[in-house]
Coordinates of C-alpha atoms in Angstrom, one line a residue:
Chain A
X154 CA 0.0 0.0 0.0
X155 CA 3.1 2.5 1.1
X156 CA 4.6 1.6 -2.6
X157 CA 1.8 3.2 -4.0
X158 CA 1.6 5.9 -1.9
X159 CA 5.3 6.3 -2.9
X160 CA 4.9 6.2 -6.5
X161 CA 2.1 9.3 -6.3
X162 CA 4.4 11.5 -4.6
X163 CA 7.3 11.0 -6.5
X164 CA 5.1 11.4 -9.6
X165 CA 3.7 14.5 -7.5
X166 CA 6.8 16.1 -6.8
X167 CA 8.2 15.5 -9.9
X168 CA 5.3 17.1 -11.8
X169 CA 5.9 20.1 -9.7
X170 CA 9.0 20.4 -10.3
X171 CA 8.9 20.4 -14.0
X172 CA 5.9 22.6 -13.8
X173 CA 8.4 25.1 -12.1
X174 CA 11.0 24.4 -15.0
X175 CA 8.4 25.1 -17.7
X176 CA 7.4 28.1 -15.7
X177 CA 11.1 29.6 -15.7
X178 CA 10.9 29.2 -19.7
X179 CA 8.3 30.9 -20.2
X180 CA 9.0 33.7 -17.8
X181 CA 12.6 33.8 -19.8
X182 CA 10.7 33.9 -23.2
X183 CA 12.7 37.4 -24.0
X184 CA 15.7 36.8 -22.4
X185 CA 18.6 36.8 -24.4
X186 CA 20.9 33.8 -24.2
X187 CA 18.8 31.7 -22.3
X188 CA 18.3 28.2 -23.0
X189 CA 15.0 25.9 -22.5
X190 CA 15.3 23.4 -20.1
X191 CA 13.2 20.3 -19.3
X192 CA 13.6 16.7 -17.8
X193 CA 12.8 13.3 -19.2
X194 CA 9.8 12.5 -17.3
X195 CA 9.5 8.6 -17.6
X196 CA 13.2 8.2 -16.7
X197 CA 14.0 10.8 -13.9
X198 CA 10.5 8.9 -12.4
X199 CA 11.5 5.4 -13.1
X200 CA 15.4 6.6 -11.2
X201 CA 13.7 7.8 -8.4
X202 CA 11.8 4.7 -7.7
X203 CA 15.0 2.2 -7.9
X204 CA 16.6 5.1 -5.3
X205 CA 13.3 4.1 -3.2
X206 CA 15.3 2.5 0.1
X207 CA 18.5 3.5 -0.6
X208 CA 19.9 4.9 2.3
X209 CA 21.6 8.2 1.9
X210 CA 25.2 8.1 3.1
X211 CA 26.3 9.6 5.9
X212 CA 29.0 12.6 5.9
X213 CA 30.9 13.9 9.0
X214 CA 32.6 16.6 7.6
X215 CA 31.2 19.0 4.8
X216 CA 33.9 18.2 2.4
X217 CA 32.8 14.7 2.1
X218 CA 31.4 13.4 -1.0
X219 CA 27.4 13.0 -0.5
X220 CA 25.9 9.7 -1.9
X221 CA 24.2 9.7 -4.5
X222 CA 20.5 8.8 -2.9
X223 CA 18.0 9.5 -5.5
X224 CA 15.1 11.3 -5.4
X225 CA 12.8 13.9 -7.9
X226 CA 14.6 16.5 -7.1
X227 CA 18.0 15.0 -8.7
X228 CA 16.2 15.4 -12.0
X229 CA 18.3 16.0 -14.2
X230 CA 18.1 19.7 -16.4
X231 CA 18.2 18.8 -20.1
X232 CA 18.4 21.2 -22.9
X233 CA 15.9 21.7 -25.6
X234 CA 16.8 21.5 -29.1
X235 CA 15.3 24.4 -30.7
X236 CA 13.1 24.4 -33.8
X237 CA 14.1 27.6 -34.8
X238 CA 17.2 29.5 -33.0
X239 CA 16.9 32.9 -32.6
X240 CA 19.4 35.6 -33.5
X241 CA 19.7 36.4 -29.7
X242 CA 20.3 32.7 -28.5
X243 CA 17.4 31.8 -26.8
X244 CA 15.6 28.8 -27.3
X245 CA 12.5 29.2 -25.9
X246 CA 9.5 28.4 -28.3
X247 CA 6.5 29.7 -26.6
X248 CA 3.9 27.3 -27.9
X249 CA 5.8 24.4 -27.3
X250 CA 6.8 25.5 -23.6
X251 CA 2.7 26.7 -23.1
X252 CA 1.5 23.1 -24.8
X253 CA 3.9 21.1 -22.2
X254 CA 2.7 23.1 -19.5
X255 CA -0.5 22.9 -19.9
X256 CA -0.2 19.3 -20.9
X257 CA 2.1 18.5 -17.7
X258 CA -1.2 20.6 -15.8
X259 CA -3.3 18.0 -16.8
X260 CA -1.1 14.7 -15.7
X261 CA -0.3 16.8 -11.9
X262 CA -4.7 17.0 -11.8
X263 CA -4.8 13.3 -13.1
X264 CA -1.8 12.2 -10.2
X265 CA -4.0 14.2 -7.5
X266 CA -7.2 11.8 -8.9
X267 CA -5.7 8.7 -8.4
X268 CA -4.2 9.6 -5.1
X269 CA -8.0 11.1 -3.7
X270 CA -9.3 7.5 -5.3
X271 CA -6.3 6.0 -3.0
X272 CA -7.6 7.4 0.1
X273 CA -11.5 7.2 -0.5
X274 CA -10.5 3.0 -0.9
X275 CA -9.1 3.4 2.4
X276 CA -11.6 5.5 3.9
X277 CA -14.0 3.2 3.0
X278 CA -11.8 0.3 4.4
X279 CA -11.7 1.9 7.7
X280 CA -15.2 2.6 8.0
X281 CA -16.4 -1.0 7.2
X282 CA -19.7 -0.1 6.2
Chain B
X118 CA 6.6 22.8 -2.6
X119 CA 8.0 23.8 -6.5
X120 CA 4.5 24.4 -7.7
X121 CA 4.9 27.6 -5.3
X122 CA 7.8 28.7 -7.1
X123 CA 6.0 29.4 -10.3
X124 CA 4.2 32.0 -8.5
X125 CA 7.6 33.9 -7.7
X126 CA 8.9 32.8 -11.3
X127 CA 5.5 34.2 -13.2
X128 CA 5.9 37.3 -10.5
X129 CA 9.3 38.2 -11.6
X130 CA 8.4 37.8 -15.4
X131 CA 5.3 40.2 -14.8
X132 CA 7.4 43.1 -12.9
X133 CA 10.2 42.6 -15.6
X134 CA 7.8 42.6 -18.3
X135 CA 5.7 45.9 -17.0
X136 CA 8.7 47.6 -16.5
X137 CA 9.3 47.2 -20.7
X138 CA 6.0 48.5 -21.3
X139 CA 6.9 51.8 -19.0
X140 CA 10.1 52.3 -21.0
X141 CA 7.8 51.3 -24.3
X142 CA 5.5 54.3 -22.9
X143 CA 7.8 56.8 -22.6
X144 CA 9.9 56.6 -25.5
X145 CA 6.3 56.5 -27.4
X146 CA 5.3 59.9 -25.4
X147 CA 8.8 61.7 -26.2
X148 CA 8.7 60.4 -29.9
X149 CA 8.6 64.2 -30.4
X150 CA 10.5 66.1 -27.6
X151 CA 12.9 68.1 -29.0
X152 CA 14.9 69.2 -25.9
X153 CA 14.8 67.3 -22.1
X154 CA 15.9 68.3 -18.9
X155 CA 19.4 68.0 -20.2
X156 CA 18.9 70.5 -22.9
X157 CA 19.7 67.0 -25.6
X158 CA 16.6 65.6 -27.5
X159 CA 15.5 62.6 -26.4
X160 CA 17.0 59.2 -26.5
X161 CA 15.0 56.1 -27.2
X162 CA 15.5 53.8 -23.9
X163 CA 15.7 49.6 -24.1
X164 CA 15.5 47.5 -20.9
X165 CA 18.0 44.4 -20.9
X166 CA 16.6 41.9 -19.2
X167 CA 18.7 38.4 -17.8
X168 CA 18.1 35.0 -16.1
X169 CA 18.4 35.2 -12.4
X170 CA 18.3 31.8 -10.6
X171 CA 15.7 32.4 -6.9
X172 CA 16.3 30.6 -4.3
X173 CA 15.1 27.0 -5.1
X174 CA 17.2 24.4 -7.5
X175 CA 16.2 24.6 -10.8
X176 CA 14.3 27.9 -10.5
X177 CA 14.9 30.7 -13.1
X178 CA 12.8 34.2 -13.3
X179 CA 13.7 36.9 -14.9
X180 CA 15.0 41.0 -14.3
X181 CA 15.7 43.9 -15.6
X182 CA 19.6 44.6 -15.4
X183 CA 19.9 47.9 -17.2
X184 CA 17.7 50.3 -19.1
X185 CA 20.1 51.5 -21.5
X186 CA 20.1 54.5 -24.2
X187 CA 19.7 53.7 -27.7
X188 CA 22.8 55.0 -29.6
X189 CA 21.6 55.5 -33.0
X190 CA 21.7 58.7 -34.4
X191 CA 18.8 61.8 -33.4
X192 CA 16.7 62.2 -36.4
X193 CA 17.9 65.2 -38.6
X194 CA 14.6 67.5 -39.9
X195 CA 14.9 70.9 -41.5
X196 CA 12.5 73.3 -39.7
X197 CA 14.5 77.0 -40.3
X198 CA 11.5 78.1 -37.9
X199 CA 11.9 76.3 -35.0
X200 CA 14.3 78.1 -32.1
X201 CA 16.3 74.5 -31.7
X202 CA 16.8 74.7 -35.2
X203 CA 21.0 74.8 -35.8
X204 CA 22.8 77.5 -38.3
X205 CA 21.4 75.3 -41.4
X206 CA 18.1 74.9 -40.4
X207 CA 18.1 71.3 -39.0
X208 CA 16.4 70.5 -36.0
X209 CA 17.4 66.9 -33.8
X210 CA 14.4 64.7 -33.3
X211 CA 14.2 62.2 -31.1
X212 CA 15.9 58.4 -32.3
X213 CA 12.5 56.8 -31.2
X214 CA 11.2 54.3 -34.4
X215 CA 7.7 54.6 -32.8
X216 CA 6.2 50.8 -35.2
X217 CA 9.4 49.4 -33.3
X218 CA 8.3 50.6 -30.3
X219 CA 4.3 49.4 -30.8
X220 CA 5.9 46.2 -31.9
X221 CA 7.6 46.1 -28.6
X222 CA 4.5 47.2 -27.0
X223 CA 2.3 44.1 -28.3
X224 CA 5.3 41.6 -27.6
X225 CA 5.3 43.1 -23.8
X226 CA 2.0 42.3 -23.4
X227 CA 1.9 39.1 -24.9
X228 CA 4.7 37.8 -22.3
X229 CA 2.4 39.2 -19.9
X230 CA -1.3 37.6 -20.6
X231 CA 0.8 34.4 -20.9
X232 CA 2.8 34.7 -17.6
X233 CA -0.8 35.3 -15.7
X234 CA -1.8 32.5 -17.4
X235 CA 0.4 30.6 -16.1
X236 CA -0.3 31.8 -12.3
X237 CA -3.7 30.9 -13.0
X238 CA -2.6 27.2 -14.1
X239 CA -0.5 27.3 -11.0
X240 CA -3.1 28.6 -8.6
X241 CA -6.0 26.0 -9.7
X242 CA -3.6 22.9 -9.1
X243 CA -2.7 24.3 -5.5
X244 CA -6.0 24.9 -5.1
X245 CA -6.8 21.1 -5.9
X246 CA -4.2 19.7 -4.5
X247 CA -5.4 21.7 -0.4
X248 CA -8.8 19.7 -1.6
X249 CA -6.8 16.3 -1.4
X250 CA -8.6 13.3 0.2
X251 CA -11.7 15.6 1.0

């Protein structure tokens, strides 16, 4: 039952988190040299549930080396390859960064369904009626 | 919570993008001022914005570094009449392109609708995701 609670809040999180990254492209649309960034979905998600009870290792001094311990939040930034460069050097292409928001809007509301669905099961477990 | 974020990533845009349509404004409302406070005609003004990372990983808005002075030549017009006018007649206008500057305008405002857009976006999913397991 805790797996699956795990798997919605890593898919939660990591939603989030992209939403931010699409948010920062669009709110750099008019920046000059800035570069579009996003992160494989499917693979940062399928990482992050491997890392699932892996310990983090432990550091006494702040100039050791911090495992590696998984995690959303390691996502890793990719560039986008831009459909048409501009003269300035950004690489932002407004539809495609307002599509994939709106489209990763859509899979965050469809995460938040299955978890409420999640909880009514158990609500209804509890109650026994 | 990231999904927070986007409401100080979307803010940043908005100020940024607000302060471009003031400069926008003001070059369009000098586009004919022949003499300032400096006794020059006036210079056409261009924000510059740039990245700035906020305090959370992975976080990028956006700000206004400089406003700088656009250094293209004053527009020379002969006008023998007018008191600015120099010893053979010509008069310096302002080095606004006022359909560069309305093209700037509509570009400004564009960036805009879509950055309260995307507050919008972010403020329904919070919203749904406080209603969680009600």
């Amino acid at each position: 039952m805790s797996s699956v609670n795990n798997f919605f809040e890593d898919a939660l999180n990591l939603r989030a988190h992209r939403q931010q990254m699409l948010a920062s492209n669009i709110a750099n649309a008019d920046t000059p040299n800035y570069k579009a960034v996003d992160v494989d979905f499917a693979s940062v998600l399928k990482g992050a549930q491997s890392a699932r009870g892996v310990l983090p290792m432990d550091t006494s001094a702040s100039a050791h080396i911090k495992g590696h311990a998984g995690g959303p939040l390691n996502a890793a930034e990719m560039y986008r390859v831009p459909s048409q460069a501009s003269i300035d050097g950004n690489t932002v292409d407004t539809n495609v960064e307002m599509a994939q928001f709106t489209d990763n809007a859509i899979h965050y509301q469809a995460v938040l369904s299955f978890l409420n669905a999640e909880v009514q099961m158990r609500k209804s477990a509890i109650q026994g009626q | 919570m990231s999904m927070f974020n986007v409401f100080s990533i979307a803010g940043s845009a908005l100020t940024a993008q607000s302060q471009r349509l003031n400069v926008v404004a003001s070059n369009l409302a000098n586009a004919d001022s022949a003499t300032s406070s400096t006794g020059q005609p006036y210079r056409a003004k261009q924000v510059v914005f740039s990245a700035v990372p906020l305090q959370a990983a992975g976080a990028t808005g956006v700000k206004v570094t400089s406003v700088i002075e656009d250094p293209s030549p004053m527009k020379q017009v002969y006008d023998p009449k007018n008191p600015l006018a120099d010893s053979k007649g010509y008069v310096s206008m302002p080095n606004v392109n006022v359909v560069e500057e309305m093209v700037n305008m509509i570009s400004a405002s564009r960036s805009y609708q879509t950055n309260v857009d995307m507050m919008n976006t972010a403020k329904t999913l919070l919203l749904k995701t406080l209603a969680l397991g009600q």
